[in-house]
Structures are given as C-alpha cells and as structure tokens.
Short mmCIF file of C-alpha atoms in Angstrom, two decimals:
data_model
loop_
_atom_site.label_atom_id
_atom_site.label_comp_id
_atom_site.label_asym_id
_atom_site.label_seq_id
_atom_site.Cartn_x
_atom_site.Cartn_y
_atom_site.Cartn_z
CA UNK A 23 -7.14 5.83 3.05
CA UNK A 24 -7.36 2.58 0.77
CA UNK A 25 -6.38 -0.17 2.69
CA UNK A 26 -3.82 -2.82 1.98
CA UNK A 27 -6.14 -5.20 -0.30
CA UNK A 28 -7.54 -2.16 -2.48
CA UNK A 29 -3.62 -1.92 -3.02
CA UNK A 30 -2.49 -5.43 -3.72
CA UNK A 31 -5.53 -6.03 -5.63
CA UNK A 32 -4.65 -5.41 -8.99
CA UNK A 33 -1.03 -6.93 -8.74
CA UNK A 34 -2.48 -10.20 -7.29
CA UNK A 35 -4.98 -10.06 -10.62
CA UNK A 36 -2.00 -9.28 -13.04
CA UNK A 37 0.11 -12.19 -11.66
CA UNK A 38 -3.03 -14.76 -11.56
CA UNK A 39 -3.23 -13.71 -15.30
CA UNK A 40 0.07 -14.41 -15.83
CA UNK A 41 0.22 -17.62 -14.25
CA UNK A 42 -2.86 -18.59 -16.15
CA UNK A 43 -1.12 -17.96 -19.46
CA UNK A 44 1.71 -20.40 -17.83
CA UNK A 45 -1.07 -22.79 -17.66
CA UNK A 46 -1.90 -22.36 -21.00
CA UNK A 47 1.28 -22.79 -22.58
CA UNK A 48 1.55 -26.28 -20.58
CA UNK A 49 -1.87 -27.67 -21.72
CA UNK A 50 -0.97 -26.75 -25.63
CA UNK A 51 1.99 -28.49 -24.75
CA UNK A 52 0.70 -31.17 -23.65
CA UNK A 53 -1.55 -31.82 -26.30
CA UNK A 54 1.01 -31.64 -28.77
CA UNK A 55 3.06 -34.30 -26.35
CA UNK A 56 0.08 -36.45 -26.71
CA UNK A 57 -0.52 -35.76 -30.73
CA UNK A 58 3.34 -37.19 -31.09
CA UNK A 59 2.66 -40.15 -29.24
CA UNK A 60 -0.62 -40.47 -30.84
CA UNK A 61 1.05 -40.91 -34.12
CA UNK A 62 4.23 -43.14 -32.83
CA UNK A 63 2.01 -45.81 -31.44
CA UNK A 64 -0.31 -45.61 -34.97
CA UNK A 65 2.27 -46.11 -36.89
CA UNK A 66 4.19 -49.19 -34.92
CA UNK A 67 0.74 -51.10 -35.86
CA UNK A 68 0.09 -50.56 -38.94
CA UNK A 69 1.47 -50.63 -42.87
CA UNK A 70 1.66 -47.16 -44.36
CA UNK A 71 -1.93 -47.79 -46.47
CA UNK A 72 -4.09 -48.38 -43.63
CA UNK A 73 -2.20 -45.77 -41.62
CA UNK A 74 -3.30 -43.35 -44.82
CA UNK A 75 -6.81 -44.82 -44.85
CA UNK A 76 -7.22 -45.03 -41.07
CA UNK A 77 -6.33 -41.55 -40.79
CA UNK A 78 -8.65 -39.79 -43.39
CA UNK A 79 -11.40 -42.32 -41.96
CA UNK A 80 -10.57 -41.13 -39.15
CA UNK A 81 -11.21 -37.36 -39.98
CA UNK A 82 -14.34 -38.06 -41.61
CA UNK A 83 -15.88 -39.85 -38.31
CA UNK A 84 -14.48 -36.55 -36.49
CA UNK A 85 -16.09 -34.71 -39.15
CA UNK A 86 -19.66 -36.74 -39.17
CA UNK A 87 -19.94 -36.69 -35.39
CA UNK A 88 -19.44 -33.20 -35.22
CA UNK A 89 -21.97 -32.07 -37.91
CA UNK A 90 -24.63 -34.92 -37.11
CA UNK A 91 -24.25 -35.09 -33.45
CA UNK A 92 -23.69 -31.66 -32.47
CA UNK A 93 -25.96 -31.79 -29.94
CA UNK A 94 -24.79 -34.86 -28.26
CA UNK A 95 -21.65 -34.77 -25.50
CA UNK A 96 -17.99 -35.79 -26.48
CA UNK A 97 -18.52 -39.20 -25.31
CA UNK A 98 -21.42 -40.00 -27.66
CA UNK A 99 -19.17 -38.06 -30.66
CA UNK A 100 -16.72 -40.53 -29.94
CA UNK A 101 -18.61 -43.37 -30.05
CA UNK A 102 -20.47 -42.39 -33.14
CA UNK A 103 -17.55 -41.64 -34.93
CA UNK A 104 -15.57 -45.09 -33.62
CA UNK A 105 -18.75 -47.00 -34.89
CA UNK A 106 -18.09 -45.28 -38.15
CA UNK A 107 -14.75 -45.48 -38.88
CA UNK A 108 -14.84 -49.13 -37.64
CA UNK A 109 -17.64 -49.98 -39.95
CA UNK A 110 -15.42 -48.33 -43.16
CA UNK A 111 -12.56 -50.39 -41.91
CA UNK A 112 -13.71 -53.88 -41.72
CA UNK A 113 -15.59 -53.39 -44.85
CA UNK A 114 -11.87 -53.27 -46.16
CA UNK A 115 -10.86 -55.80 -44.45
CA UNK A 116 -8.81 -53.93 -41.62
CA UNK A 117 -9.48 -54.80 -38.02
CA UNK A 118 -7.92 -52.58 -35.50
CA UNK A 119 -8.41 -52.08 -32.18
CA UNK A 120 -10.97 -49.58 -30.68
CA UNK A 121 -8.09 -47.80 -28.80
CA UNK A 122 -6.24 -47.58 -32.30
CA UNK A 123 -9.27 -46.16 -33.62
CA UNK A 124 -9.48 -43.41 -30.98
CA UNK A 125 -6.21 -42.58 -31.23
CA UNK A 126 -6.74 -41.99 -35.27
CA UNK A 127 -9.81 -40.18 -34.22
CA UNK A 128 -8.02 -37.99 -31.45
CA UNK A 129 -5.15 -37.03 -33.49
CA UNK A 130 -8.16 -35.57 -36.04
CA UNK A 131 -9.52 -33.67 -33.34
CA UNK A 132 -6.14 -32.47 -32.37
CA UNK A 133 -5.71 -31.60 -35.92
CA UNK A 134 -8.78 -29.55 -36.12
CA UNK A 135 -8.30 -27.67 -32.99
CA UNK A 136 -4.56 -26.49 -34.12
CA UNK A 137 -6.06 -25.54 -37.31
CA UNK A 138 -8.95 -23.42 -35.16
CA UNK A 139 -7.95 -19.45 -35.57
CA UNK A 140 -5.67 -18.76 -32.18
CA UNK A 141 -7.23 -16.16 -29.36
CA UNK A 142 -4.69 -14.36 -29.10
CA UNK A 143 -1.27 -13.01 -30.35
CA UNK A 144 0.97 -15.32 -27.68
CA UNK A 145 -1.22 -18.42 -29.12
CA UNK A 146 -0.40 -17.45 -32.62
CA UNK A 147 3.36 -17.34 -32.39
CA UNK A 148 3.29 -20.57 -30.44
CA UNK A 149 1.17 -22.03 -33.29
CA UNK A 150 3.88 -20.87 -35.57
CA UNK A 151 6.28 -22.10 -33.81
CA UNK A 152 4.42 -25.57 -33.72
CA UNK A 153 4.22 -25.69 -37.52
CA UNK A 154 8.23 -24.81 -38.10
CA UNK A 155 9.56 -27.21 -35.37
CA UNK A 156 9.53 -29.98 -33.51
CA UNK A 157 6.63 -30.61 -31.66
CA UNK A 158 8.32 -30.76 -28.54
CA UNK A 159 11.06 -27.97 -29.18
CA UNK A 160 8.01 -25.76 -29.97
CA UNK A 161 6.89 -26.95 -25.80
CA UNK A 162 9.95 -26.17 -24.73
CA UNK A 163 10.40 -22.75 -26.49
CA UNK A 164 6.54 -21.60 -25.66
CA UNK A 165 7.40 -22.18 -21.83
CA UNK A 166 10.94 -20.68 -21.93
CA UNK A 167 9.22 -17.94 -23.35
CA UNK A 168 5.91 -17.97 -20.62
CA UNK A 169 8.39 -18.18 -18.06
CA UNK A 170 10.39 -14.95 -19.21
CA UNK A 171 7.29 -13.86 -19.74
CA UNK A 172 5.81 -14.21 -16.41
CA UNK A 173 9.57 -13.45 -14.32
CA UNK A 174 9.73 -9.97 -16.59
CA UNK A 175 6.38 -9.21 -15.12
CA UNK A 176 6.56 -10.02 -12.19
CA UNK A 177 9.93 -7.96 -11.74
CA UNK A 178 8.09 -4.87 -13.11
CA UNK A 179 4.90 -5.39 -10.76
CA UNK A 180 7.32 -5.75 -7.64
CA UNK A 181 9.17 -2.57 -8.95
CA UNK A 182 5.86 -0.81 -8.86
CA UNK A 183 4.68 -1.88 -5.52
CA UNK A 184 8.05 -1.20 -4.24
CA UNK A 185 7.81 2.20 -5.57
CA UNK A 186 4.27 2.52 -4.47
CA UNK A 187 4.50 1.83 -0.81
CA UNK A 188 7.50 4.27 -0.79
CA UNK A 189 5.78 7.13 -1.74
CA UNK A 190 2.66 6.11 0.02
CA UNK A 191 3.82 5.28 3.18
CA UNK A 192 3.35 8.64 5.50
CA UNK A 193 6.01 9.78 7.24
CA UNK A 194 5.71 10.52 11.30
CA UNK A 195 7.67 13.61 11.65
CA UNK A 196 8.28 13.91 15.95
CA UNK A 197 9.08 17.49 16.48
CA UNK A 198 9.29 19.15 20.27
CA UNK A 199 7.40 22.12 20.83
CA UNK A 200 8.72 25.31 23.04
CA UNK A 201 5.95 26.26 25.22
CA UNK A 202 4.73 29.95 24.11
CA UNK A 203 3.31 31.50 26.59
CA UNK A 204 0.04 33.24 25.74
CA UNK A 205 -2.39 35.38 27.72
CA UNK A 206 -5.42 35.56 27.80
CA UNK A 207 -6.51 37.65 30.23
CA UNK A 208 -5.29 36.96 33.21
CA UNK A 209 -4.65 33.72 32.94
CA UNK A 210 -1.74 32.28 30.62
CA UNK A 211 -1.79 29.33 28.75
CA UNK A 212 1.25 27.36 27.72
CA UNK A 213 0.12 24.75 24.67
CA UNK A 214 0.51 21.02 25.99
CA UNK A 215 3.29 19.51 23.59
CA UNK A 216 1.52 15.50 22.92
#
C-alpha cells in the first residue's frame, strides 16, 4: 500500500512547478519595470544626442566586456565596460555620472537578454506581448495569465486527488455472521464472529 507521500508527491511537484513559473513571470516583470525606469531617469538628464550616443556607447562597452572579459564576473564586466564608455564620453566632451553610465549600460544588457531566444513557449508569448505593448501592460497581462494559469491547475490537480482518494480509500464493510454449526467428529465448532 503506497503511503500518503508516494501519493501527494507528484501534485506537490506539479504545483511547486507552477508556482515557479509565477516566479518567473514576476522577475521578467520586473526587469522590464526596471528597463522603463532605466530609460525615464536617462532621458530627464540628458539632450536627445548624448542620450543617442550614450546609448550605442553604451552597447558597445556591454558588447566589449562580454567578448574580452568573458572570463571575468559581472562586477569586473561592469567596470570594464563603465571605464569604456566613460573614456568615449569625455573624449566628446560629455561628463555623466557613473550611475548614468550604468544605467545606459544596464538597459544594454536588458536589451540583449530580451533579444536572447525564449526557453520556452509561455516565455515567447510574454516576449511578444512585451514587444506589442506597454511594458507594464505586458506585466500585468503575463501575471493575469500565470495566475489563471496556476488557479486552472491547481483546480484540475485537486479534482484528481479528490477523485483519487475516493476510489482509493477501502471501504470497511461490518457484516454479522450466523454461527454454523459444524462437526467434526464429535465435537462441534461454531466459527467465532470478530
């Protein structure tokens, strides 16, 4: 007889799995929360030329520290590629801060990693999604959708267990036995109802 864990086991997995692609959704979400902001706070400080050239500096310090330094940890990418696009910058005359650098240089990486090829089929339409609308009605749609996602499943996994332990559960059938008598010899013997 499997016991109760052997049973719940796989549900438990399916739902972890589930909430896990919840998780998911939020991250991407967030990252495209933080790409918008990204930009809004870029372009407060600067004129629409040096947003142009800090951007596509930007990319090609992304770019350099991730062909040169491939080796090295994000930290030291970052730092290569901020000495870099600094460098390019003040030999135009621009001087920006190094957070306004990073943020040129983080919306490249963000860049890059939306244009990466998605996993999976659920990552694709959200990436869709992302490139028709809003950044932020694209969050709001890839959770709504998660979350129907996730409530449709779980509603089919309880609908299974439910079904399961019904027609697992054994049934205790209590019957009373008459007492036959049978001999056996001499002696009779009456079966003991338990």
């Amino acid at each position: 007889m499997q016991t109760i864990i052997e049973i719940v086991q796989p549900y438990v997995s399916t739902v972890a799995t589930a909430i896990l692609g919840v998780l998911t959704a939020i991250v991407i979400a967030g990252m495209n929360t933080i790409k918008v902001k990204a930009n809004e706070w870029i372009n407060a400080r600067t004129t629409e030329s040096q947003r142009v050239l800090l951007h596509k500096l930007a990319e090609e310090g992304f770019s350099l520290a991730k062909t040169v330094f491939k080796e090295a940890d994000g930290t030291k990418k970052l730092q290569q590629a901020l000495s870099y696009v600094t460098r390019q910058l003040q030999q135009r005359g621009i001087y920006l801060t190094d957070i306004e650098i990073q943020g040129a240089i983080e919306k490249a990486y963000l860049d890059y990693k939306a244009k990466q090829k998605p996993i999976n089929t659920e990552e694709a339409t959200i990436a869709d999604a992302a490139a028709n609308v809003s950044t932020e009605v694209a969050a709001q749609a890839a959770a709504k959708e998660a979350m129907a996602s996730l409530a449709a499943r779980v509603n089919e996994l309880l609908s299974q267990a439910t079904a399961e332990v019904f027609n697992t559960v054994p049934v205790k059938v209590q019957y009373e036995a008459e007492a036959i008598p049978t001999s056996i010899g001499d002696v009779q013997v009456h079966p003991s109802t338990e």
